[in-house]
PDB file of C-alpha atoms in Angstrom:
ATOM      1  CA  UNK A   1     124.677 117.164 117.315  1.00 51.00           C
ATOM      2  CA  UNK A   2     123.844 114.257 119.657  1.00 53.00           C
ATOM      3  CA  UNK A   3     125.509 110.794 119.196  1.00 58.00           C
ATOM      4  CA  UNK A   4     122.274 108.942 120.421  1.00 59.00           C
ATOM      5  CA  UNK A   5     120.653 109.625 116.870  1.00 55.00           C
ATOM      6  CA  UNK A   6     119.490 106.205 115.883  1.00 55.00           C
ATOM      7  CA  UNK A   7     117.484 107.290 112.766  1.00 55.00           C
ATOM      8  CA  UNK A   8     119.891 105.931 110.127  1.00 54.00           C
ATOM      9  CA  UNK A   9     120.446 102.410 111.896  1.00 52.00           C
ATOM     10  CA  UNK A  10     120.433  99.718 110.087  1.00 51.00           C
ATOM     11  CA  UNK A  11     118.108  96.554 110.774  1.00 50.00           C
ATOM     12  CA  UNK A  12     121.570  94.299 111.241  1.00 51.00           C
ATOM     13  CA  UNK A  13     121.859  96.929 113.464  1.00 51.00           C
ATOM     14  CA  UNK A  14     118.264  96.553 115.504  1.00 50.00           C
ATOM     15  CA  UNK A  15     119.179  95.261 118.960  1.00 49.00           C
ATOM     16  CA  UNK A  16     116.846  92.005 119.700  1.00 50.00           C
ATOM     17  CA  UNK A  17     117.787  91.211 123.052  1.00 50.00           C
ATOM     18  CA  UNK A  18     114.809  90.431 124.726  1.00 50.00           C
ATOM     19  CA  UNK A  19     112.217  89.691 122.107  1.00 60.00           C
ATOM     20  CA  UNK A  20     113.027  86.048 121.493  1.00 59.00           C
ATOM     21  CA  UNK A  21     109.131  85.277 121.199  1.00 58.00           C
ATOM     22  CA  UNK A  22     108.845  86.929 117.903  1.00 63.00           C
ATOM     23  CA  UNK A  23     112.124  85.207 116.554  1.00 65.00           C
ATOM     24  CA  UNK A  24     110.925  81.875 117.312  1.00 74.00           C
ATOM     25  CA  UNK A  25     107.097  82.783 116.754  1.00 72.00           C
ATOM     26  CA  UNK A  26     107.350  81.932 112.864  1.00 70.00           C
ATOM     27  CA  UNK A  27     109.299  78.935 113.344  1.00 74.00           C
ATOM     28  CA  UNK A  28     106.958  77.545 116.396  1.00 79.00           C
ATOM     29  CA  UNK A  29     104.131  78.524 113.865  1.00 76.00           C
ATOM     30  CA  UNK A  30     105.511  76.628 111.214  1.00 77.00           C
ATOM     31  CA  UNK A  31     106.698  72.999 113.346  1.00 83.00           C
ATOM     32  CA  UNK A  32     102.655  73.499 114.937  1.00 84.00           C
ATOM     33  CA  UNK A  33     100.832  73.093 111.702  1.00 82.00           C
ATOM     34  CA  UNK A  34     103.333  70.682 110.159  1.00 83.00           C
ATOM     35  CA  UNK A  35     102.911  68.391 113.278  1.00 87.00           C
ATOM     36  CA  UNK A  36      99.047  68.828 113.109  1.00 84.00           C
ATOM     37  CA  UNK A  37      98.875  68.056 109.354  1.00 84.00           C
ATOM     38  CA  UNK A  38     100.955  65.383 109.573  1.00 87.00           C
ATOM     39  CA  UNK A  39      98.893  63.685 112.552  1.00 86.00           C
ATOM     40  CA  UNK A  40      95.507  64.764 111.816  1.00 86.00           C
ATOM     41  CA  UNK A  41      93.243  61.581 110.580  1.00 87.00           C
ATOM     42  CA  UNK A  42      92.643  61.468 106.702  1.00 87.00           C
ATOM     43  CA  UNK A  43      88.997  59.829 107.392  1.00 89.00           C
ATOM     44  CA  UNK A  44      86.337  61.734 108.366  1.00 88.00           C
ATOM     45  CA  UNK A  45      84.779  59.171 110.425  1.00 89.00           C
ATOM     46  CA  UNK A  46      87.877  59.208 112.873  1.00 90.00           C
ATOM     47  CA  UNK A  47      87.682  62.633 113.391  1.00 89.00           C
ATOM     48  CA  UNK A  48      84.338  62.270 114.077  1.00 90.00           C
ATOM     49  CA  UNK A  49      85.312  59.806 116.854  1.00 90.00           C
ATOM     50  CA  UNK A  50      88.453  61.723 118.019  1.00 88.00           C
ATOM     51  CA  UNK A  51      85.936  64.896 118.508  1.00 89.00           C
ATOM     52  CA  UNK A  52      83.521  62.833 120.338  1.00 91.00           C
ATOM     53  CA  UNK A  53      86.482  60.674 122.291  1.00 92.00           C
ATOM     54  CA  UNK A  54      88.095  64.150 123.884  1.00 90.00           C
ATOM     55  CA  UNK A  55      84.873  66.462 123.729  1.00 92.00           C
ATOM     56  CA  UNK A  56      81.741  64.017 123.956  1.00 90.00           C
ATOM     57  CA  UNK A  57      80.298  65.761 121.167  1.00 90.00           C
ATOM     58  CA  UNK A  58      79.204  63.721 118.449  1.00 90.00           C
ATOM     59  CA  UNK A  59      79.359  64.954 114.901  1.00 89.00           C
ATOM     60  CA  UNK A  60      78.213  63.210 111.709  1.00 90.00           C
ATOM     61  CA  UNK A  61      80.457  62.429 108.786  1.00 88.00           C
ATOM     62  CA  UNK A  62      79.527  64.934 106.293  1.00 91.00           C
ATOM     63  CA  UNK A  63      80.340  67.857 108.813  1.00 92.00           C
ATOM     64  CA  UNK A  64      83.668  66.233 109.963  1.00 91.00           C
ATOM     65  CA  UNK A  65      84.974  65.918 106.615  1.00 91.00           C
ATOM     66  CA  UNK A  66      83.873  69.192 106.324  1.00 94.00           C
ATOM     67  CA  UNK A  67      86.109  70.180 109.567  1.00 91.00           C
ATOM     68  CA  UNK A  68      89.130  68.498 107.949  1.00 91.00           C
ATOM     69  CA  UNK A  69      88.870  70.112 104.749  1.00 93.00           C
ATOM     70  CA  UNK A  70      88.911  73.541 107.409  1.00 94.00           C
ATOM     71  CA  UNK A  71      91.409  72.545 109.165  1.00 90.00           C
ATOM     72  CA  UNK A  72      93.913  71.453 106.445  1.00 90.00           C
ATOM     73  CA  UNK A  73      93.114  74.761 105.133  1.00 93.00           C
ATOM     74  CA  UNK A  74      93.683  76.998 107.817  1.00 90.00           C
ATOM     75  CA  UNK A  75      96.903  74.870 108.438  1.00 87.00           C
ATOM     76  CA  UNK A  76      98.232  75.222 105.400  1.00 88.00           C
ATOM     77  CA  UNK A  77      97.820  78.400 105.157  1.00 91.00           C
ATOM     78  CA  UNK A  78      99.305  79.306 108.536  1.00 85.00           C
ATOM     79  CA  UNK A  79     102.395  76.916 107.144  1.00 85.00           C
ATOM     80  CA  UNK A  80     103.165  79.219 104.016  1.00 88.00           C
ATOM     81  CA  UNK A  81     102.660  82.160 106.198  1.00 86.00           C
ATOM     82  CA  UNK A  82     105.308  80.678 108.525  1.00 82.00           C
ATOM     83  CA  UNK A  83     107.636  79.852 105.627  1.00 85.00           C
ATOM     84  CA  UNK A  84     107.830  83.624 104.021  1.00 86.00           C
ATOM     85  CA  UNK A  85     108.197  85.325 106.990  1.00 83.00           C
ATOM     86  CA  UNK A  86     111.111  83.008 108.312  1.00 81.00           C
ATOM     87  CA  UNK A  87     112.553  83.583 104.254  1.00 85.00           C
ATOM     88  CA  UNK A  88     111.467  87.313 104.527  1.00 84.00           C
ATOM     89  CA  UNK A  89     113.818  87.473 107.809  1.00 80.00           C
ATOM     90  CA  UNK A  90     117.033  85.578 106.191  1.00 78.00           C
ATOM     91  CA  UNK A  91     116.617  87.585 102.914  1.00 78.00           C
ATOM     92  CA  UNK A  92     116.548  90.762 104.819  1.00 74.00           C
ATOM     93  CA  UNK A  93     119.390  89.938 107.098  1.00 73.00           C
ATOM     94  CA  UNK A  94     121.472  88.803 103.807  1.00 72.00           C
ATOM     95  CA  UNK A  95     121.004  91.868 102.099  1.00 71.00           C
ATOM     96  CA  UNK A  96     122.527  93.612 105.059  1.00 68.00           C
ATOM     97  CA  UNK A  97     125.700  92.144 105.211  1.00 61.00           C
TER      98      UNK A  97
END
């Protein structure tokens, strides 16, 4: 029998030295969207200028408020992704102690 068996590790037991991008990856994730749905203009007309301000592409009003319906979507979305993995992550390590 070999002592290098690892098959019945446990994950407290999973060395992470040297992946620090996917411990901070859900948290980075999560302070991202929070930042851009707290900052992101609640009129569509001013995200109409802010796209034509940093772009110079000029959008109407309809399809800007259509763009901030989309992106308050895909924010929030990426924000309650964020959330259960970072609770996935402390659940799992409390169960193993």
């Amino acid at each position: 029998m070999s002592s290098s068996c690892h098959c019945r590790t446990s994950l407290r037991e999973t060395p992470t030295i040297g992946k620090p991008s996917k411990q901070f990856l859900p948290t980075l994730s999560c302070l991202l969207s929070g930042i851009v749905l707290a900052l992101m203009p609640k009129c569509p007309a001013c995200i109409a200028a802010y796209i034509a301000l940093f772009t110079g592409v000029g959008l109407s009003t309809p399809v800007a408020g259509y763009l901030r319906i989309l992106l308050v979507t895909f924010c929030s979305i990426s924000l309650v992704f964020a959330i259960s993995l970072i609770i996935k992550r402390r659940w799992l390590s409390w169960s193993t102690h």
